[in-house]
Amino acid sequence: MEAFALAAGLVFNFETLLTIFMAAVFGLFVGAIPGLTATMATALLVPITFYMAPIPAIAAIISCTAMAITAGDLPGTLLRIPGTPASAAYVEDSYRLAQKGKAGLAIGIGVVGSVLGGLFGFLFLLFTAPMLAKAALGFSSFEYFWLAALGLSCAALISSGGMIKGALALLLGLFIAQIGMDPLTATPRFTFGNLELMGGISFIPVMIGMFAVSEIMRSGRRAMAEVPQMNLKNPFEGTLGALWKYRKNQVRGSIIGSLLGALPGVGGDLAAWITYSLAKRTSKEPEKFGKGHPEGLVEAGATNNAALSSSWIPAMVFGIPGDAVTAIAVGVLVMKGLDPGPTLMTLHPENFYAVMIVFAIANILMLPLGWVAAKSARWIFEVPRALLNAAILLFCIVGSYSINNSMFGVWLMLGAGMVAYVLEARMIAIAPIILGIVLGPLVETNFTTSMMISDGNLLGFFGRPVAAVFGVVTLLIWGVAIFQTIRGILRKDNNLRSASQFPS
C-alpha cells in the first residue's frame, strides 16, 4: 500500500495530469489524420520527453498512444482509411456502417469498446504482469511461428473477396516482405541493385498508399450525396445497446487481446485479426461481416486496446518491447534512469504502479475526448471533396516521407495506391496484403530459426506442448477452410449441371 500511495503522489499532481491531457489531445489529433499513425505520434513526442521528469515522460507516451490508436478508427469509419494495421481488420464493417447512416454507432463502438477493453487490459496487467511475462519469455521460435501462421490464416479466411482471393492477396504481401536483406545470411533479395530496397519495404507507406491513395482515386468520382451523415446531438447513438447485445464478444475480445498482447512482438495488430476472424466464425450471421455488421467491430475493437495495455507486461517486467510503441517507451525509461526489468518491481515498485494509474486515467479520458472527436468529425465533410482529398494526400505524403526521410517512401506509397486500386476493382481484398508485409519477417525468421534448431525435422514444430497446440489448431483451421471451399465449388458445379439439364 505504501508503494501505491507513493505512486498516486507521482501521478496526481498538476504537471503529470496536464501532461496526460495534452498528450491525449495530441494523440487524438494525429490519430484522426489519415496517413499518420500512433507509432509516429509516439516518436514525435520523444524529443519533448527530454525535458520532462520520468513519470510525466512515460505518462505522455502512454496517453498519446492510447488515444491515437482509438482515434485511428475515425478515418477508417468516415474515409475507409484505417489508422493502424489493427483497424484494417474491421475497416470494411465500420465504413459500411457509416455508409448506412450509422457512423456514430461505428465510432461509438470503437471508443467505448476501446475504453472497456483498455481498462480490462489495465487490470490484467496489474495483477498478472510477472506471471505472464515469465510465460511469454519461455516462448521459442516454434510457438511464434505457429502464432504468426495462425494470424496470417485469419487474414485469408475473413477476406471479403473469398478465401482464394484472400490467399492470393496474402501471398502478395508475403512476397513484398521478402524484399530486402535475408535476416540470417544478409543476402540481398529482389533489390535489383537498388540501395533503397536493401532495408526492405516499410509497411507504413504501403498501408497509406493501399488504403488512402486508392480511396482518393475512387472517391474522386463520387458525389457529395454519398458522404455519411452523423447525428451531432448524440454521436454515440445506439452504442450501449450494441455493446450489450454483443457483450460476449466484448469480453472475449478483451481476454484474448490481453493474452496475446503480453507476447513480445505480437501486439494488438495480430490480436485484432484473430478475434475478428473468431467473431465471424462463431457468429450466427457470418454473411453480414464486411457489409456493416457491428459484431466483429465490438470484439476486435476491445482486443485492440486490451492488447495495448498488456503489451507493456514484457516491457515493464523484463525490458522486452511488445511492439514498436513499447520499444520507444523502453528507450524513454532507460533514458530517464527507470531501467525496465525485474528490479523495477523490487527496487522501485512505486514507478510500476504509477504507470498503472496512468493507464487507467488515459483510458477513462478517452470517453470525453472521443465524444468530442465524434461530435466534430462530421464537419470535415463540409470541406469540398476535392480540397479534402488534397489535404489527405498531403498528410499521406508527409507520413510516407517521414518514415526514412526519403522520397522513396512517397513513390512507394503512390505505387501501392495504384496497385490497390486495380486489385480492389477485381474484388481482391487489400488488408491481407498489409498483414502479410507486417508478419512476413516474423514468420520467416522463426521458421528458419526453428528449422536450424530441429536440424530440418518438421516434427520439431510439434515437439513442445504449446507449439503442438498452436500447430494442431492452425492445421485444423486450414483443413476445415480447404474442405469448405472444395465443397462449395462442387456444390456450385452440381447446381450448374442441374440447371443445364433442366432449363427453365
Coordinates of C-alpha atoms in Angstrom, one line a residue:
M1 CA 0.0 0.0 0.0
E2 CA 2.9 2.3 0.7
A3 CA 4.2 1.9 -2.8
F4 CA 0.7 2.5 -4.3
A5 CA 0.4 5.7 -2.2
L6 CA 3.8 6.9 -3.5
A7 CA 2.6 6.2 -7.0
A8 CA -0.6 8.2 -6.6
G9 CA 1.5 11.1 -5.4
L10 CA 3.7 10.9 -8.5
V11 CA 0.6 10.9 -10.8
F12 CA -2.0 13.1 -9.1
N13 CA -0.1 16.4 -9.5
F14 CA -0.6 19.3 -11.8
E15 CA 2.4 18.6 -14.1
T16 CA 1.6 14.9 -14.7
L17 CA -2.2 15.4 -15.1
L18 CA -1.6 18.3 -17.5
T19 CA 0.9 16.2 -19.5
I20 CA -1.6 13.3 -19.7
F21 CA -4.3 15.6 -21.0
M22 CA -2.1 17.4 -23.6
A23 CA -0.6 14.2 -24.8
A24 CA -4.0 12.7 -25.2
V25 CA -5.2 15.7 -27.3
F26 CA -2.1 15.4 -29.4
G27 CA -2.6 11.7 -29.9
L28 CA -6.3 12.4 -30.8
F29 CA -5.2 14.9 -33.4
V30 CA -2.5 12.8 -35.0
G31 CA -4.5 9.5 -34.9
A32 CA -7.5 11.1 -36.6
I33 CA -5.4 12.4 -39.5
P34 CA -5.4 9.9 -42.4
G35 CA -1.8 8.7 -43.1
L36 CA -0.4 9.4 -39.6
T37 CA 0.0 6.5 -37.1
A38 CA 0.1 6.0 -33.4
T39 CA 3.7 5.0 -33.7
M40 CA 4.5 8.2 -35.5
A41 CA 2.7 10.2 -32.8
T42 CA 4.7 8.5 -30.1
A43 CA 8.0 9.0 -31.9
L44 CA 7.3 12.7 -32.3
L45 CA 6.8 13.0 -28.5
V46 CA 10.2 11.6 -27.7
P47 CA 12.3 14.8 -28.1
I48 CA 9.8 16.6 -25.9
T49 CA 10.2 14.0 -23.1
F50 CA 13.9 15.0 -22.8
Y51 CA 12.7 18.0 -20.8
M52 CA 10.2 16.1 -18.5
A53 CA 10.5 14.3 -15.2
P54 CA 10.4 10.4 -15.6
I55 CA 6.8 9.8 -14.7
P56 CA 5.3 12.6 -16.8
A57 CA 7.5 11.5 -19.7
I58 CA 6.2 7.9 -19.7
A59 CA 2.7 9.2 -19.0
A60 CA 2.9 11.3 -22.2
I61 CA 3.8 8.2 -24.2
I62 CA 1.0 6.1 -22.7
S63 CA -1.8 8.6 -23.1
C64 CA -0.7 9.7 -26.6
T65 CA -0.6 6.1 -27.8
A66 CA -3.9 5.0 -26.3
M67 CA -5.7 8.0 -27.8
A68 CA -4.0 7.8 -31.2
I69 CA -4.9 4.1 -31.6
T70 CA -8.6 4.8 -30.7
A71 CA -8.7 7.9 -32.9
G72 CA -7.3 5.9 -35.8
D73 CA -10.7 4.4 -36.2
L74 CA -12.2 7.8 -37.2
P75 CA -10.6 8.0 -40.7
G76 CA -11.3 4.3 -41.1
T77 CA -15.0 4.8 -40.4
L78 CA -15.5 8.0 -42.3
L79 CA -13.0 7.7 -45.1
R80 CA -12.1 4.0 -45.2
I81 CA -8.5 4.8 -44.3
P82 CA -7.5 2.7 -41.2
G83 CA -5.2 4.5 -38.8
T84 CA -3.5 1.3 -37.7
P85 CA -2.9 -2.3 -39.2
A86 CA -5.3 -3.5 -36.5
S87 CA -8.0 -1.1 -37.7
A88 CA -7.7 -2.7 -41.2
A89 CA -9.2 -5.9 -39.8
Y90 CA -12.6 -4.2 -39.3
V91 CA -12.4 -1.2 -41.5
E92 CA -14.9 -2.6 -44.0
D93 CA -17.6 -3.0 -41.4
S94 CA -17.1 0.4 -39.8
Y95 CA -17.1 2.1 -43.2
R96 CA -20.2 0.3 -44.4
L97 CA -22.0 1.2 -41.2
A98 CA -21.1 4.9 -41.9
Q99 CA -22.5 4.5 -45.5
K100 CA -25.7 3.2 -43.9
G101 CA -26.0 6.4 -41.9
K102 CA -24.7 4.8 -38.7
A103 CA -21.3 6.5 -38.5
G104 CA -21.9 7.5 -34.8
L105 CA -22.6 3.8 -33.9
A106 CA -19.4 2.7 -35.5
I107 CA -17.3 5.4 -33.8
G108 CA -19.1 4.9 -30.5
I109 CA -18.4 1.2 -30.5
G110 CA -14.8 1.9 -31.3
V111 CA -14.4 4.5 -28.5
V112 CA -16.5 2.9 -25.7
G113 CA -15.3 -0.6 -26.6
S114 CA -11.7 0.5 -26.6
V115 CA -12.2 2.1 -23.1
L116 CA -13.7 -1.1 -21.7
G117 CA -11.0 -3.3 -23.4
G118 CA -8.3 -0.9 -22.2
L119 CA -9.5 -1.0 -18.6
F120 CA -9.7 -4.8 -18.7
G121 CA -6.1 -4.9 -20.1
F122 CA -5.1 -2.5 -17.3
L123 CA -6.5 -4.8 -14.6
F124 CA -4.9 -7.8 -16.4
L125 CA -1.6 -6.0 -16.5
L126 CA -1.8 -5.0 -12.8
F127 CA -2.5 -8.5 -11.4
T128 CA -0.8 -10.8 -13.8
A129 CA 2.3 -8.9 -15.1
P130 CA 5.0 -11.0 -13.5
M131 CA 3.4 -14.4 -14.2
L132 CA 2.5 -13.7 -17.9
A133 CA 5.9 -12.1 -18.6
K134 CA 7.7 -15.3 -17.5
A135 CA 5.3 -17.4 -19.7
A136 CA 5.9 -15.2 -22.7
L137 CA 9.7 -15.2 -22.1
G138 CA 9.5 -19.0 -22.3
F139 CA 8.1 -19.0 -25.9
S140 CA 10.5 -20.2 -28.5
S141 CA 10.7 -19.7 -32.3
F142 CA 8.3 -22.7 -32.7
E143 CA 5.5 -21.0 -30.8
Y144 CA 6.0 -17.7 -32.5
F145 CA 5.9 -19.3 -36.0
W146 CA 2.6 -21.0 -35.4
L147 CA 1.1 -17.9 -33.8
A148 CA 2.1 -15.8 -36.8
A149 CA 0.9 -18.5 -39.2
L150 CA -2.5 -18.5 -37.3
G151 CA -2.7 -14.7 -37.8
L152 CA -1.9 -15.0 -41.5
S153 CA -4.6 -17.7 -41.9
C154 CA -7.2 -15.4 -40.3
A155 CA -6.4 -12.7 -42.9
A156 CA -7.1 -15.1 -45.8
L157 CA -10.2 -16.6 -44.2
I158 CA -12.0 -13.4 -43.4
S159 CA -11.2 -11.7 -46.7
S160 CA -14.3 -10.1 -48.3
G161 CA -13.4 -11.4 -51.7
G162 CA -13.4 -15.0 -50.7
M163 CA -10.7 -17.4 -49.3
I164 CA -8.9 -18.0 -52.7
K165 CA -8.5 -14.3 -53.4
G166 CA -7.7 -13.6 -49.8
A167 CA -4.9 -16.2 -50.0
L168 CA -3.6 -14.6 -53.2
A169 CA -3.5 -11.2 -51.5
L170 CA -1.7 -12.7 -48.5
L171 CA 0.9 -14.3 -50.8
L172 CA 1.5 -11.0 -52.4
G173 CA 2.1 -9.4 -49.0
L174 CA 4.5 -12.2 -48.0
F175 CA 6.4 -11.7 -51.3
I176 CA 6.7 -8.0 -50.6
A177 CA 8.0 -8.8 -47.1
Q178 CA 10.8 -10.9 -48.8
I179 CA 12.3 -7.8 -50.5
G180 CA 15.5 -6.6 -48.8
M181 CA 18.2 -8.4 -46.9
D182 CA 17.9 -12.1 -45.8
P183 CA 17.6 -11.9 -42.0
L184 CA 20.1 -14.8 -41.5
T185 CA 22.6 -14.6 -44.3
A186 CA 22.3 -10.8 -45.1
T187 CA 22.0 -11.7 -48.8
P188 CA 20.1 -9.1 -50.9
R189 CA 16.8 -10.4 -52.3
F190 CA 14.7 -8.8 -55.1
T191 CA 16.6 -5.5 -54.7
F192 CA 17.9 -5.3 -58.3
G193 CA 20.9 -3.3 -57.0
N194 CA 18.7 -0.5 -55.6
L195 CA 20.1 0.7 -52.2
E196 CA 16.6 1.9 -51.1
L197 CA 15.3 -1.7 -51.3
M198 CA 18.2 -3.1 -49.2
G199 CA 16.3 -2.2 -46.0
G200 CA 13.1 -3.8 -47.1
I201 CA 9.7 -2.4 -47.8
S202 CA 8.2 -0.4 -44.9
F203 CA 4.6 -1.4 -44.3
I204 CA 3.5 2.2 -43.3
P205 CA 3.9 3.8 -46.8
V206 CA 2.4 0.7 -48.4
M207 CA -0.5 0.8 -45.9
I208 CA -1.1 4.5 -46.5
G209 CA -1.0 4.0 -50.3
M210 CA -3.2 1.0 -50.5
F211 CA -5.9 2.4 -48.2
A212 CA -5.6 6.2 -48.6
V213 CA -4.4 6.8 -52.2
S214 CA -6.6 4.1 -53.7
E215 CA -9.6 5.6 -51.7
I216 CA -8.8 9.0 -53.0
M217 CA -8.7 7.6 -56.6
R218 CA -12.2 6.1 -56.1
S219 CA -13.8 8.9 -54.1
G220 CA -12.8 11.5 -56.7
R221 CA -15.6 10.1 -58.8
R222 CA -18.3 10.1 -56.1
A223 CA -20.9 12.7 -55.5
M224 CA -21.2 14.5 -52.2
A225 CA -24.5 12.7 -51.5
E226 CA -22.6 9.6 -50.7
V227 CA -20.8 11.2 -47.8
P228 CA -22.1 9.6 -44.5
Q229 CA -24.1 11.9 -42.2
M230 CA -23.9 11.9 -38.4
N231 CA -26.3 12.7 -35.5
L232 CA -24.4 15.6 -33.9
K233 CA -26.7 15.7 -30.9
N234 CA -25.9 12.2 -29.9
P235 CA -22.9 10.9 -31.9
F236 CA -22.8 7.6 -29.9
E237 CA -26.4 6.8 -30.6
G238 CA -27.1 3.0 -30.3
T239 CA -23.6 2.3 -28.9
L240 CA -24.7 0.9 -25.5
G241 CA -27.4 -1.3 -27.0
A242 CA -24.9 -2.8 -29.5
L243 CA -22.3 -3.4 -26.8
W244 CA -24.8 -5.1 -24.5
K245 CA -26.1 -7.2 -27.4
Y246 CA -22.6 -8.4 -28.2
R247 CA -21.3 -8.4 -24.6
K248 CA -19.8 -11.9 -25.1
N249 CA -17.7 -10.6 -28.0
Q250 CA -16.6 -7.6 -25.8
V251 CA -15.5 -9.9 -23.0
R252 CA -13.9 -12.5 -25.3
G253 CA -12.0 -9.8 -27.3
S254 CA -10.7 -8.2 -24.1
I255 CA -9.4 -11.6 -22.8
I256 CA -7.8 -12.7 -26.0
G257 CA -6.3 -9.2 -26.5
S258 CA -4.8 -9.2 -23.1
L259 CA -3.3 -12.7 -23.5
L260 CA -1.8 -12.1 -27.0
G261 CA -0.7 -8.5 -26.2
A262 CA 1.6 -9.9 -23.4
L263 CA 3.6 -11.8 -26.1
P264 CA 6.7 -9.8 -27.3
G265 CA 6.4 -8.8 -30.9
V266 CA 2.7 -9.7 -31.3
G267 CA 0.7 -6.6 -30.1
G268 CA -2.8 -5.6 -31.0
D269 CA -2.4 -5.9 -34.7
L270 CA -2.3 -9.7 -34.8
A271 CA -4.8 -10.0 -31.9
A272 CA -7.4 -7.9 -33.7
W273 CA -7.2 -10.0 -36.8
I274 CA -7.6 -13.2 -34.8
T275 CA -10.6 -12.0 -32.8
Y276 CA -12.3 -10.6 -35.8
S277 CA -11.9 -13.9 -37.6
L278 CA -13.2 -15.7 -34.4
A279 CA -16.2 -13.4 -34.2
K280 CA -17.1 -14.3 -37.8
R281 CA -16.6 -18.0 -37.3
T282 CA -18.8 -18.2 -34.3
S283 CA -21.4 -15.7 -35.4
K284 CA -25.0 -16.6 -36.2
E285 CA -24.8 -14.1 -39.1
P286 CA -21.4 -14.5 -40.7
E287 CA -22.7 -13.4 -44.1
K288 CA -23.2 -9.9 -42.7
F289 CA -19.5 -9.4 -41.9
G290 CA -17.7 -6.9 -44.1
K291 CA -21.1 -5.3 -45.0
G292 CA -21.6 -3.1 -42.0
H293 CA -22.1 -5.6 -39.1
P294 CA -21.2 -4.4 -35.6
E295 CA -20.4 -7.8 -34.1
G296 CA -16.8 -8.1 -35.3
L297 CA -16.3 -4.4 -34.7
V298 CA -17.1 -4.9 -31.0
E299 CA -14.7 -7.8 -30.5
A300 CA -11.8 -6.5 -32.5
G301 CA -12.1 -3.0 -31.0
A302 CA -12.0 -4.4 -27.5
T303 CA -9.0 -6.5 -28.4
N304 CA -7.1 -3.5 -29.8
N305 CA -6.7 -1.5 -26.6
A306 CA -6.6 -4.6 -24.3
A307 CA -3.6 -5.8 -26.2
L308 CA -2.1 -2.3 -26.0
S309 CA -2.2 -2.4 -22.2
S310 CA -0.9 -5.9 -21.8
S311 CA 1.9 -5.3 -24.3
W312 CA 3.6 -3.4 -21.5
I313 CA 4.0 -6.6 -19.5
P314 CA 7.2 -7.8 -21.1
A315 CA 8.4 -4.1 -21.5
M316 CA 8.0 -3.3 -17.8
V317 CA 8.9 -6.5 -16.1
F318 CA 11.6 -7.9 -18.4
G319 CA 12.6 -4.9 -20.6
I320 CA 11.4 -6.7 -23.8
P321 CA 9.3 -4.4 -26.1
G322 CA 6.0 -5.9 -27.0
D323 CA 5.6 -3.7 -30.1
A324 CA 7.0 -0.6 -31.8
V325 CA 5.4 1.8 -29.3
T326 CA 6.7 -0.1 -26.2
A327 CA 10.1 -0.2 -27.9
I328 CA 10.1 3.6 -27.9
A329 CA 8.8 3.6 -24.3
V330 CA 11.6 1.3 -23.1
G331 CA 14.1 3.8 -24.6
V332 CA 12.5 6.6 -22.7
L333 CA 12.5 4.6 -19.5
V334 CA 16.2 3.9 -19.9
M335 CA 16.9 7.5 -20.7
K336 CA 15.2 8.6 -17.5
G337 CA 17.0 6.1 -15.4
L338 CA 14.0 3.8 -14.8
D339 CA 15.7 0.7 -16.1
P340 CA 12.8 -1.7 -17.0
G341 CA 13.3 -5.2 -15.8
P342 CA 12.8 -7.4 -12.7
T343 CA 14.5 -4.8 -10.5
L344 CA 11.8 -2.2 -11.3
M345 CA 9.3 -4.3 -9.4
T346 CA 11.5 -4.8 -6.4
L347 CA 13.6 -1.6 -6.1
H348 CA 11.1 0.9 -7.4
P349 CA 7.5 -0.6 -7.2
E350 CA 6.0 2.9 -7.0
N351 CA 7.1 3.6 -10.6
F352 CA 5.4 0.5 -11.8
Y353 CA 2.2 1.4 -10.0
A354 CA 2.4 4.9 -11.3
V355 CA 2.4 3.6 -14.8
M356 CA -0.6 1.5 -14.0
I357 CA -2.5 4.5 -12.7
V358 CA -1.7 6.5 -15.8
F359 CA -3.1 3.6 -17.9
A360 CA -6.4 3.9 -16.0
I361 CA -6.6 7.7 -16.4
A362 CA -5.7 7.6 -20.1
N363 CA -8.4 5.0 -20.9
I364 CA -11.1 6.9 -18.9
L365 CA -10.0 10.1 -20.7
M366 CA -10.9 8.5 -24.0
L367 CA -14.6 8.8 -23.3
P368 CA -15.0 12.6 -23.2
L369 CA -12.3 13.3 -25.8
G370 CA -13.7 10.5 -28.1
W371 CA -17.2 12.0 -27.7
V372 CA -15.8 15.5 -28.7
A373 CA -13.9 13.9 -31.6
A374 CA -17.0 12.1 -32.9
K375 CA -19.2 15.1 -32.5
S376 CA -16.9 17.3 -34.5
A377 CA -15.7 14.7 -37.0
R378 CA -18.6 15.3 -39.4
W379 CA -17.5 18.9 -40.1
I380 CA -14.6 17.6 -42.1
F381 CA -17.2 16.8 -44.8
E382 CA -18.2 20.4 -45.0
V383 CA -15.0 20.9 -46.9
P384 CA -15.4 20.3 -50.7
R385 CA -14.3 16.8 -51.6
A386 CA -11.5 17.9 -53.9
L387 CA -9.9 20.0 -51.1
L388 CA -10.4 17.2 -48.6
N389 CA -8.7 14.7 -50.9
A390 CA -5.8 17.2 -51.5
A391 CA -5.4 17.7 -47.7
I392 CA -5.4 13.9 -47.1
L393 CA -2.9 13.3 -49.9
L394 CA -0.6 16.0 -48.4
F395 CA -0.7 14.3 -45.0
C396 CA -0.1 10.9 -46.7
I397 CA 3.0 12.3 -48.4
V398 CA 4.3 13.8 -45.1
G399 CA 3.7 10.5 -43.3
S400 CA 5.4 8.4 -46.0
Y401 CA 8.3 10.7 -46.3
S402 CA 8.9 10.9 -42.6
I403 CA 9.5 7.1 -42.2
N404 CA 13.0 7.3 -43.6
N405 CA 13.2 11.0 -44.6
S406 CA 13.3 9.9 -48.3
M407 CA 11.2 10.4 -51.4
F408 CA 11.4 6.6 -51.9
G409 CA 8.6 6.2 -49.3
V410 CA 6.4 8.6 -51.3
W411 CA 6.9 6.8 -54.6
L412 CA 6.3 3.5 -52.8
M413 CA 3.0 4.9 -51.4
L414 CA 1.8 6.1 -54.8
G415 CA 2.7 2.9 -56.5
A416 CA 1.0 0.8 -53.8
G417 CA -2.1 3.0 -54.2
M418 CA -2.4 2.3 -57.9
V419 CA -1.9 -1.4 -57.4
A420 CA -4.6 -1.4 -54.7
Y421 CA -7.0 0.5 -57.0
V422 CA -6.6 -2.2 -59.7
L423 CA -6.8 -5.1 -57.2
E424 CA -10.0 -3.8 -55.5
A425 CA -11.6 -3.3 -58.9
R426 CA -11.3 -7.1 -59.2
M427 CA -12.7 -7.8 -55.8
I428 CA -9.3 -8.7 -54.2
A429 CA -9.0 -7.6 -50.6
I430 CA -6.2 -5.3 -49.6
A431 CA -6.0 -6.0 -45.8
P432 CA -4.3 -9.4 -46.2
I433 CA -1.5 -7.8 -48.2
I434 CA -0.8 -5.5 -45.3
L435 CA -0.8 -8.3 -42.7
G436 CA 1.5 -10.3 -44.9
I437 CA 4.0 -7.5 -45.0
V438 CA 3.8 -6.9 -41.2
L439 CA 4.0 -10.6 -40.2
G440 CA 6.2 -11.9 -43.1
P441 CA 9.5 -11.2 -41.3
L442 CA 8.2 -12.8 -38.1
V443 CA 7.1 -16.0 -39.9
E444 CA 10.4 -16.2 -41.9
T445 CA 12.8 -15.6 -39.1
N446 CA 11.0 -18.0 -36.7
F447 CA 10.7 -20.7 -39.4
T448 CA 14.3 -20.6 -40.4
T449 CA 15.4 -20.5 -36.8
S450 CA 13.2 -23.4 -35.9
M451 CA 14.5 -25.5 -38.8
M452 CA 18.1 -24.9 -37.7
I453 CA 17.2 -25.9 -34.1
S454 CA 15.4 -29.1 -35.3
D455 CA 18.1 -29.9 -38.0
G456 CA 15.4 -29.7 -40.7
N457 CA 13.0 -32.1 -39.0
L458 CA 9.4 -30.7 -39.4
L459 CA 8.3 -32.8 -36.4
G460 CA 10.3 -30.4 -34.3
F461 CA 7.5 -27.8 -34.8
F462 CA 5.3 -30.1 -32.7
G463 CA 7.9 -31.1 -30.1
R464 CA 6.9 -28.5 -27.5
P465 CA 3.4 -28.7 -25.8
V466 CA 2.3 -25.1 -26.6
A467 CA 3.8 -25.2 -30.1
A468 CA 1.9 -28.5 -30.7
V469 CA -1.4 -27.0 -29.6
F470 CA -0.9 -23.9 -31.8
G471 CA 0.2 -26.1 -34.7
V472 CA -2.7 -28.5 -34.5
V473 CA -5.2 -25.6 -34.2
T474 CA -3.7 -23.9 -37.2
L475 CA -3.7 -27.0 -39.4
L476 CA -7.3 -27.8 -38.4
I477 CA -8.3 -24.3 -39.5
W478 CA -6.6 -24.8 -42.8
G479 CA -8.2 -28.2 -43.3
V480 CA -11.7 -27.0 -42.5
A481 CA -11.3 -24.0 -44.8
I482 CA -10.0 -26.0 -47.7
F483 CA -12.8 -28.6 -47.2
Q484 CA -15.5 -26.0 -47.2
T485 CA -14.0 -24.3 -50.3
I486 CA -13.9 -27.6 -52.2
R487 CA -17.4 -28.5 -51.1
G488 CA -18.7 -25.1 -52.2
I489 CA -17.1 -25.5 -55.6
L490 CA -18.5 -29.0 -56.0
R491 CA -22.0 -27.8 -54.9
K492 CA -21.8 -24.9 -57.4
D493 CA -20.8 -27.3 -60.2
N494 CA -23.7 -29.7 -59.3
N495 CA -26.2 -26.8 -59.4
L496 CA -24.9 -25.7 -62.8
R497 CA -25.2 -29.2 -64.2
S498 CA -28.8 -29.5 -62.8
A499 CA -29.7 -26.1 -64.3
S500 CA -28.3 -27.2 -67.7
Q501 CA -30.2 -30.5 -67.6
F502 CA -33.5 -28.9 -66.6
P503 CA -33.6 -25.5 -68.2
S504 CA -36.5 -23.2 -67.2

